[in-house]
Amino acid sequence: EALQWAMERGAPMSGGGPRHWVHDRIRVRLWMRRIEDLTQGTQDESVFETRLKTLADDALRARLETEMQQSLARMEEQIQTFQSEVDQRLEEQEQNVRRLVEDRVQQELDRILAAEVVRVQAMVEERVRERVSTIFRQEVGETVRELRSRLDALADENEILRDAFAEGNYRAKCIFWALHPPALDLAAACLGPAARRV
């Protein structure tokens, strides 16, 4: 019953359809089964040298070519996917290596910079110390010389003042004794040391 249904032609469809396609495939298989039954037990292969064999070969070739094209397309897609993944991994690896190198270079630069800062600071401090020491020695020398000159001036002035004080004291005594002369010591007081030596 199913075979009879399949062999029926059915109403023509506009542009074909799934049912028409199934009918054609079943008919082809039934025809091939019939050919197998007819040629069973014979060794005549010329019956297959027909358009049927060419049709089968063409169908097989078309199917193989389609499968090959699909395989090539899938392979190409897999290769592109793999290539993009490899490129992405390589780019990530390159970025990681670049970041590590930049970090290492920055650390080395920071270390060199810190060492240079310490060296320059020590050199500047040494020069400042030497300069300050030189200026301090110069200022101390100038201050000492100035103090010595002032002390010398003060000593000279003190000597002058002492002499002036002695002279003033002597004159004051003379005036005092002149205004209040004692009876016997008036001449000795006025004459001073010369009178005492006499």
Coordinates of N, CA and C in Angstrom, one line a residue:
E1 N 0.8 -1.2 0.0 CA 0.0 0.0 0.0 C 0.9 1.3 0.0
A2 N 1.9 1.3 0.9 CA 2.8 2.4 0.9 C 3.5 2.5 -0.4
L3 N 4.0 1.4 -1.0 CA 4.7 1.4 -2.3 C 3.7 1.9 -3.4
Q4 N 2.5 1.5 -3.3 CA 1.6 1.9 -4.3 C 1.3 3.4 -4.2
W5 N 1.3 3.9 -3.0 CA 1.1 5.3 -2.8 C 2.2 6.1 -3.3
A6 N 3.4 5.5 -3.1 CA 4.6 6.2 -3.6 C 4.7 6.2 -5.1
M7 N 4.2 5.2 -5.7 CA 4.3 5.1 -7.2 C 3.3 6.0 -7.9
E8 N 2.3 6.4 -7.1 CA 1.3 7.2 -7.8 C 1.9 8.6 -8.1
R9 N 1.5 9.2 -9.2 CA 2.1 10.4 -9.7 C 1.5 11.6 -8.9
G10 N 0.3 11.5 -8.5 CA -0.2 12.6 -7.7 C -0.5 13.8 -8.6
A11 N -1.2 14.8 -8.1 CA -1.5 16.0 -8.8 C -0.3 16.8 -9.0
P12 N -0.1 17.4 -10.2 CA 1.1 18.3 -10.4 C 1.1 19.5 -9.5
M13 N 2.3 19.8 -8.9 CA 2.4 20.9 -8.0 C 3.2 22.0 -8.7
S14 N 2.8 23.2 -8.4 CA 3.5 24.3 -9.0 C 4.9 24.5 -8.4
G15 N 5.9 24.3 -9.2 CA 7.3 24.4 -8.7 C 7.7 23.3 -7.9
G16 N 7.0 22.1 -7.8 CA 7.4 21.0 -7.0 C 7.1 21.2 -5.6
G17 N 7.6 20.2 -4.8 CA 7.4 20.4 -3.3 C 8.0 19.2 -2.6
P18 N 7.9 19.1 -1.3 CA 8.5 18.0 -0.6 C 7.9 16.6 -1.0
R19 N 6.6 16.6 -1.2 CA 5.9 15.3 -1.6 C 6.4 14.9 -3.0
H20 N 6.5 15.8 -3.9 CA 7.0 15.4 -5.3 C 8.4 14.9 -5.2
W21 N 9.3 15.6 -4.4 CA 10.7 15.2 -4.3 C 10.8 13.8 -3.7
V22 N 10.0 13.5 -2.7 CA 10.0 12.2 -2.0 C 9.5 11.1 -3.0
H23 N 8.5 11.4 -3.8 CA 8.0 10.5 -4.8 C 9.1 10.2 -5.8
D24 N 9.8 11.2 -6.3 CA 10.9 10.9 -7.3 C 12.0 10.1 -6.7
R25 N 12.4 10.3 -5.5 CA 13.5 9.5 -4.8 C 13.0 8.1 -4.7
I26 N 11.8 7.8 -4.3 CA 11.3 6.5 -4.1 C 11.2 5.8 -5.4
R27 N 10.8 6.5 -6.5 CA 10.7 5.9 -7.8 C 12.1 5.5 -8.3
V28 N 13.1 6.3 -8.0 CA 14.5 6.0 -8.5 C 14.9 4.8 -7.8
R29 N 14.7 4.7 -6.5 CA 15.1 3.5 -5.7 C 14.4 2.2 -6.2
L30 N 13.1 2.4 -6.5 CA 12.4 1.2 -7.0 C 12.9 0.8 -8.4
W31 N 13.2 1.7 -9.2 CA 13.8 1.4 -10.5 C 15.1 0.7 -10.4
M32 N 16.0 1.2 -9.5 CA 17.3 0.5 -9.3 C 17.1 -0.9 -8.7
R33 N 16.1 -1.1 -7.8 CA 15.8 -2.4 -7.3 C 15.3 -3.3 -8.4
R34 N 14.5 -2.8 -9.3 CA 14.0 -3.6 -10.5 C 15.2 -3.9 -11.4
I35 N 16.1 -3.0 -11.6 CA 17.3 -3.3 -12.5 C 18.1 -4.4 -11.9
E36 N 18.3 -4.3 -10.5 CA 19.1 -5.4 -9.8 C 18.4 -6.7 -9.9
D37 N 17.1 -6.8 -9.8 CA 16.4 -8.0 -10.0 C 16.5 -8.6 -11.4
L38 N 16.5 -7.7 -12.4 CA 16.6 -8.2 -13.8 C 18.0 -8.7 -14.1
T39 N 19.0 -8.1 -13.6 CA 20.3 -8.4 -14.0 C 20.9 -9.5 -13.0
Q40 N 20.2 -9.9 -12.0 CA 20.7 -10.9 -11.1 C 21.1 -12.2 -11.8
G41 N 22.2 -12.7 -11.5 CA 22.7 -14.0 -12.1 C 23.3 -13.8 -13.5
T42 N 23.4 -12.7 -14.0 CA 24.0 -12.4 -15.3 C 25.4 -11.8 -15.1
Q43 N 26.2 -11.9 -16.1 CA 27.5 -11.2 -16.0 C 27.7 -10.1 -17.1
D44 N 26.5 -9.7 -17.6 CA 26.5 -8.6 -18.6 C 26.5 -7.3 -17.8
E45 N 27.7 -6.6 -17.9 CA 27.8 -5.3 -17.3 C 27.5 -4.1 -18.2
S46 N 27.3 -4.5 -19.5 CA 27.0 -3.4 -20.4 C 25.7 -2.7 -20.2
V47 N 24.8 -3.3 -19.4 CA 23.6 -2.7 -19.1 C 23.8 -1.5 -18.2
F48 N 24.9 -1.5 -17.4 CA 25.2 -0.4 -16.6 C 25.9 0.7 -17.3
E49 N 26.4 0.5 -18.5 CA 27.1 1.5 -19.2 C 26.1 2.4 -19.9
T50 N 25.3 3.0 -19.1 CA 24.2 3.8 -19.6 C 24.3 5.2 -18.9
R51 N 23.3 5.9 -19.2 CA 23.2 7.2 -18.5 C 22.9 7.1 -17.0
L52 N 22.4 5.9 -16.6 CA 22.1 5.7 -15.2 C 23.4 5.7 -14.4
K53 N 24.5 5.0 -15.0 CA 25.7 5.0 -14.3 C 26.3 6.4 -14.3
T54 N 26.3 7.1 -15.4 CA 26.8 8.5 -15.5 C 26.0 9.4 -14.5
L55 N 24.7 9.2 -14.4 CA 23.9 9.9 -13.4 C 24.4 9.7 -12.0
A56 N 24.6 8.4 -11.7 CA 25.1 8.0 -10.3 C 26.5 8.6 -10.1
D57 N 27.3 8.5 -11.1 CA 28.7 9.1 -10.9 C 28.6 10.6 -10.7
D58 N 27.7 11.2 -11.5 CA 27.6 12.7 -11.4 C 27.0 13.1 -10.0
A59 N 26.0 12.3 -9.6 CA 25.4 12.6 -8.3 C 26.5 12.4 -7.2
L60 N 27.3 11.3 -7.3 CA 28.3 11.0 -6.3 C 29.4 12.1 -6.3
R61 N 29.8 12.5 -7.6 CA 30.8 13.5 -7.7 C 30.3 14.9 -7.1
A62 N 29.0 15.2 -7.5 CA 28.4 16.4 -6.9 C 28.4 16.4 -5.4
R63 N 27.9 15.2 -4.9 CA 27.9 15.1 -3.4 C 29.2 15.2 -2.8
L64 N 30.2 14.5 -3.4 CA 31.6 14.6 -2.9 C 32.1 16.0 -3.0
E65 N 31.9 16.6 -4.1 CA 32.4 18.0 -4.3 C 31.7 18.9 -3.2
T66 N 30.4 18.7 -3.0 CA 29.7 19.5 -2.0 C 30.2 19.3 -0.6
E67 N 30.4 18.0 -0.3 CA 31.0 17.7 1.0 C 32.4 18.2 1.1
M68 N 33.2 18.2 0.0 CA 34.6 18.7 0.0 C 34.5 20.2 0.2
Q69 N 33.6 20.9 -0.5 CA 33.5 22.4 -0.3 C 33.1 22.7 1.1
Q70 N 32.1 21.9 1.6 CA 31.7 22.2 3.0 C 32.9 21.9 4.0
S71 N 33.6 20.8 3.7 CA 34.8 20.5 4.6 C 35.8 21.6 4.5
L72 N 36.1 22.1 3.2 CA 37.0 23.1 3.0 C 36.6 24.4 3.7
A73 N 35.3 24.7 3.6 CA 34.7 25.9 4.2 C 34.9 25.8 5.7
R74 N 34.5 24.6 6.3 CA 34.6 24.4 7.7 C 36.1 24.5 8.2
M75 N 37.0 23.9 7.4 CA 38.4 24.0 7.7 C 38.9 25.4 7.6
E76 N 38.5 26.1 6.6 CA 38.9 27.5 6.5 C 38.4 28.3 7.6
E77 N 37.1 28.1 8.0 CA 36.6 28.8 9.2 C 37.4 28.4 10.5
Q78 N 37.7 27.1 10.6 CA 38.5 26.7 11.8 C 39.8 27.3 11.8
I79 N 40.4 27.4 10.6 CA 41.8 28.0 10.5 C 41.7 29.4 10.8
Q80 N 40.7 30.1 10.3 CA 40.6 31.6 10.6 C 40.3 31.8 12.1
T81 N 39.4 30.9 12.7 CA 39.2 31.0 14.1 C 40.5 30.8 14.9
F82 N 41.2 29.7 14.5 CA 42.4 29.4 15.2 C 43.5 30.5 15.0
Q83 N 43.5 31.1 13.8 CA 44.5 32.2 13.5 C 44.1 33.4 14.4
S84 N 42.8 33.7 14.4 CA 42.4 34.9 15.2 C 42.7 34.6 16.7
E85 N 42.5 33.4 17.2 CA 42.8 33.1 18.6 C 44.3 33.2 18.8
V86 N 45.1 32.6 17.9 CA 46.5 32.7 18.0 C 47.0 34.2 18.0
D87 N 46.4 35.0 17.1 CA 46.8 36.4 17.0 C 46.4 37.1 18.3
Q88 N 45.2 36.7 18.9 CA 44.8 37.4 20.1 C 45.8 36.9 21.3
R89 N 46.1 35.6 21.3 CA 47.0 35.2 22.4 C 48.4 35.8 22.2
L90 N 48.9 35.9 21.0 CA 50.2 36.6 20.7 C 50.1 38.0 21.1
E91 N 49.0 38.7 20.8 CA 48.9 40.1 21.2 C 48.9 40.3 22.7
E92 N 48.1 39.4 23.4 CA 48.1 39.4 24.9 C 49.5 39.1 25.5
Q93 N 50.2 38.1 24.9 CA 51.5 37.8 25.3 C 52.5 39.0 25.1
E94 N 52.3 39.6 23.9 CA 53.2 40.8 23.6 C 52.9 41.9 24.6
Q95 N 51.6 42.2 24.9 CA 51.3 43.2 25.9 C 51.9 42.9 27.3
N96 N 51.7 41.6 27.7 CA 52.3 41.2 29.0 C 53.8 41.4 29.0
V97 N 54.5 40.9 27.9 CA 55.9 41.1 27.9 C 56.3 42.6 27.9
R98 N 55.6 43.4 27.1 CA 55.9 44.8 27.1 C 55.7 45.4 28.4
R99 N 54.6 45.0 29.1 CA 54.3 45.6 30.4 C 55.4 45.2 31.4
L100 N 55.8 43.9 31.4 CA 56.9 43.5 32.3 C 58.2 44.2 32.0
V101 N 58.5 44.4 30.7 CA 59.8 45.1 30.3 C 59.7 46.5 30.7
E102 N 58.5 47.2 30.5 CA 58.4 48.6 31.0 C 58.5 48.7 32.5
D103 N 57.9 47.8 33.2 CA 58.0 47.8 34.7 C 59.5 47.6 35.1
R104 N 60.2 46.6 34.5 CA 61.6 46.4 34.8 C 62.4 47.6 34.5
V105 N 62.2 48.2 33.3 CA 63.0 49.4 32.9 C 62.7 50.6 33.9
Q106 N 61.4 50.7 34.3 CA 61.0 51.8 35.2 C 61.7 51.6 36.5
Q107 N 61.7 50.4 37.0 CA 62.3 50.1 38.3 C 63.8 50.4 38.2
E108 N 64.5 50.0 37.1 CA 65.9 50.2 37.0 C 66.2 51.7 36.9
L109 N 65.3 52.5 36.2 CA 65.4 53.9 36.1 C 65.2 54.6 37.4
D110 N 64.3 54.1 38.2 CA 64.0 54.6 39.5 C 65.2 54.4 40.4
R111 N 65.8 53.2 40.3 CA 67.0 52.8 41.1 C 68.2 53.7 40.8
I112 N 68.4 53.9 39.5 CA 69.5 54.7 39.0 C 69.3 56.2 39.4
L113 N 68.0 56.6 39.3 CA 67.7 58.0 39.6 C 67.9 58.2 41.1
A114 N 67.5 57.3 41.9 CA 67.7 57.4 43.4 C 69.1 57.5 43.7
A115 N 69.9 56.6 43.1 CA 71.4 56.6 43.4 C 72.0 57.9 42.9
E116 N 71.6 58.4 41.8 CA 72.1 59.7 41.3 C 71.7 60.8 42.2
V117 N 70.5 60.8 42.7 CA 70.0 61.8 43.6 C 70.8 61.8 44.9
V118 N 71.1 60.6 45.4 CA 71.9 60.5 46.6 C 73.3 61.0 46.4
R119 N 73.9 60.6 45.2 CA 75.3 61.1 44.9 C 75.3 62.6 44.7
V120 N 74.4 63.1 44.0 CA 74.4 64.6 43.8 C 74.1 65.3 45.1
Q121 N 73.2 64.8 45.9 CA 73.0 65.4 47.2 C 74.2 65.4 48.1
A122 N 74.9 64.3 48.1 CA 76.1 64.2 48.9 C 77.2 65.2 48.3
M123 N 77.3 65.3 47.0 CA 78.3 66.2 46.4 C 77.9 67.6 46.7
V124 N 76.6 67.9 46.6 CA 76.2 69.3 46.9 C 76.4 69.6 48.4
E125 N 76.1 68.7 49.2 CA 76.3 68.9 50.7 C 77.8 69.1 51.0
E126 N 78.6 68.3 50.3 CA 80.1 68.5 50.5 C 80.5 69.8 50.1
R127 N 80.1 70.2 48.9 CA 80.5 71.6 48.4 C 79.9 72.7 49.2
V128 N 78.7 72.5 49.7 CA 78.1 73.6 50.6 C 78.9 73.6 51.9
R129 N 79.2 72.4 52.4 CA 80.0 72.4 53.6 C 81.4 73.1 53.5
E130 N 82.0 72.7 52.3 CA 83.3 73.4 52.1 C 83.2 74.9 51.9
R131 N 82.1 75.3 51.2 CA 81.9 76.7 51.0 C 81.6 77.4 52.3
V132 N 80.7 76.8 53.1 CA 80.3 77.4 54.4 C 81.5 77.4 55.3
S133 N 82.4 76.4 55.3 CA 83.6 76.4 56.1 C 84.5 77.5 55.7
T134 N 84.7 77.6 54.3 CA 85.6 78.7 53.9 C 85.0 80.1 54.3
I135 N 83.7 80.3 54.0 CA 83.1 81.6 54.4 C 83.2 81.8 55.9
F136 N 83.0 80.7 56.7 CA 83.0 80.9 58.1 C 84.4 81.2 58.6
R137 N 85.4 80.5 58.0 CA 86.8 80.9 58.4 C 87.1 82.3 58.0
Q138 N 86.7 82.7 56.8 CA 87.0 84.1 56.4 C 86.3 85.1 57.3
E139 N 85.0 84.8 57.6 CA 84.3 85.7 58.5 C 84.9 85.7 59.9
V140 N 85.3 84.5 60.4 CA 85.9 84.5 61.7 C 87.2 85.2 61.7
G141 N 88.0 85.0 60.6 CA 89.3 85.8 60.6 C 89.0 87.3 60.5
E142 N 88.1 87.7 59.7 CA 87.8 89.1 59.7 C 87.3 89.6 61.0
T143 N 86.4 88.8 61.7 CA 85.9 89.2 63.0 C 87.0 89.3 64.0
V144 N 87.9 88.3 64.0 CA 89.0 88.4 64.9 C 89.9 89.6 64.7
R145 N 90.2 89.8 63.4 CA 91.0 91.0 63.1 C 90.3 92.3 63.5
E146 N 89.0 92.4 63.2 CA 88.3 93.5 63.6 C 88.3 93.7 65.1
L147 N 88.1 92.6 65.9 CA 88.1 92.7 67.3 C 89.5 93.1 67.8
R148 N 90.5 92.5 67.2 CA 91.9 92.9 67.6 C 92.1 94.4 67.4
S149 N 91.7 94.9 66.2 CA 91.8 96.3 65.9 C 91.0 97.1 67.0
R150 N 89.8 96.7 67.3 CA 89.0 97.4 68.2 C 89.7 97.3 69.6
L151 N 90.2 96.1 70.0 CA 90.8 96.0 71.3 C 92.1 96.9 71.3
D152 N 92.8 96.9 70.2 CA 94.0 97.8 70.2 C 93.6 99.2 70.3
A153 N 92.5 99.6 69.6 CA 92.0 101.0 69.7 C 91.5 101.3 71.1
L154 N 90.8 100.3 71.7 CA 90.4 100.5 73.1 C 91.5 100.6 74.1
A155 N 92.6 99.8 73.8 CA 93.7 99.8 74.7 C 94.4 101.2 74.6
D156 N 94.6 101.6 73.3 CA 95.1 103.0 73.1 C 94.3 104.1 73.8
E157 N 93.0 103.9 73.5 CA 92.1 104.9 74.1 C 92.1 104.8 75.7
N158 N 92.2 103.6 76.2 CA 92.3 103.4 77.6 C 93.6 104.0 78.2
E159 N 94.7 103.8 77.4 CA 96.0 104.4 77.8 C 95.9 105.9 77.8
I160 N 95.2 106.5 76.8 CA 95.1 107.9 76.7 C 94.2 108.4 77.9
L161 N 93.1 107.7 78.1 CA 92.2 108.1 79.2 C 92.9 108.0 80.5
R162 N 93.7 106.9 80.7 CA 94.4 106.8 82.0 C 95.4 107.9 82.2
D163 N 96.1 108.3 81.1 CA 97.0 109.4 81.2 C 96.3 110.7 81.5
A164 N 95.1 110.8 80.7 CA 94.4 112.1 81.0 C 93.8 112.1 82.4
F165 N 93.4 110.9 82.9 CA 92.8 110.9 84.2 C 93.9 111.2 85.2
A166 N 95.1 110.6 85.0 CA 96.2 110.9 85.9 C 96.5 112.4 85.9
E167 N 96.6 112.9 84.7 CA 96.9 114.3 84.6 C 95.8 115.2 85.2
G168 N 94.5 114.8 85.0 CA 93.4 115.5 85.6 C 93.4 115.4 87.1
N169 N 93.7 114.2 87.6 CA 93.8 114.0 89.0 C 94.9 114.8 89.6
Y170 N 96.0 114.9 88.9 CA 97.1 115.7 89.4 C 96.8 117.1 89.5
R171 N 96.1 117.6 88.4 CA 95.8 119.0 88.4 C 94.7 119.3 89.4
A172 N 93.8 118.4 89.6 CA 92.7 118.6 90.6 C 93.4 118.7 92.0
K173 N 94.3 117.8 92.2 CA 95.0 117.9 93.5 C 95.8 119.2 93.7
C174 N 96.4 119.6 92.6 CA 97.1 120.9 92.6 C 96.2 122.0 92.9
I175 N 95.0 122.0 92.2 CA 94.1 123.1 92.5 C 93.5 123.0 93.9
F176 N 93.2 121.7 94.3 CA 92.7 121.6 95.7 C 93.7 122.1 96.7
W177 N 94.9 121.6 96.6 CA 95.9 122.1 97.5 C 96.3 123.5 97.4
A178 N 96.0 124.1 96.2 CA 96.3 125.5 96.0 C 95.2 126.3 96.7
L179 N 94.0 125.8 96.7 CA 92.9 126.5 97.4 C 92.9 126.2 98.9
H180 N 93.4 125.1 99.3 CA 93.5 124.8 100.7 C 95.0 124.4 101.0
P181 N 95.8 125.3 101.0 CA 97.3 124.9 101.2 C 97.5 124.6 102.7
P182 N 98.2 123.5 102.9 CA 98.7 123.4 104.3 C 99.9 124.2 104.5
A183 N 100.3 124.3 105.7 CA 101.4 125.3 106.0 C 102.7 124.7 105.5
L184 N 103.0 123.5 105.7 CA 104.3 123.0 105.4 C 104.3 122.3 104.0
D185 N 103.2 121.7 103.6 CA 103.3 120.8 102.4 C 102.8 121.6 101.1
L186 N 102.7 122.9 101.2 CA 102.2 123.6 100.0 C 103.3 123.6 98.9
A187 N 104.5 123.8 99.3 CA 105.6 123.8 98.3 C 105.8 122.4 97.7
A188 N 105.8 121.5 98.6 CA 106.0 120.1 98.1 C 104.9 119.6 97.2
A189 N 103.7 120.1 97.5 CA 102.5 119.6 96.7 C 102.6 120.3 95.4
C190 N 103.0 121.6 95.3 CA 103.1 122.3 94.0 C 104.3 121.8 93.2
L191 N 105.4 121.5 93.9 CA 106.6 121.1 93.1 C 106.5 119.7 92.7
G192 N 105.8 118.9 93.4 CA 105.6 117.5 92.9 C 106.8 116.6 93.3
P193 N 107.2 115.7 92.5 CA 108.3 114.7 92.8 C 109.6 115.4 92.9
A194 N 109.8 116.5 92.2 CA 111.1 117.2 92.2 C 111.4 117.7 93.6
A195 N 110.3 118.3 94.2 CA 110.5 118.8 95.6 C 110.8 117.7 96.6
R196 N 110.2 116.5 96.3 CA 110.4 115.4 97.2 C 111.8 114.9 97.1
R197 N 112.4 114.9 95.9 CA 113.7 114.4 95.7 C 114.7 115.4 96.4
V198 N 114.4 116.7 96.5 CA 115.2 117.7 97.1 C 115.1 117.5 98.6

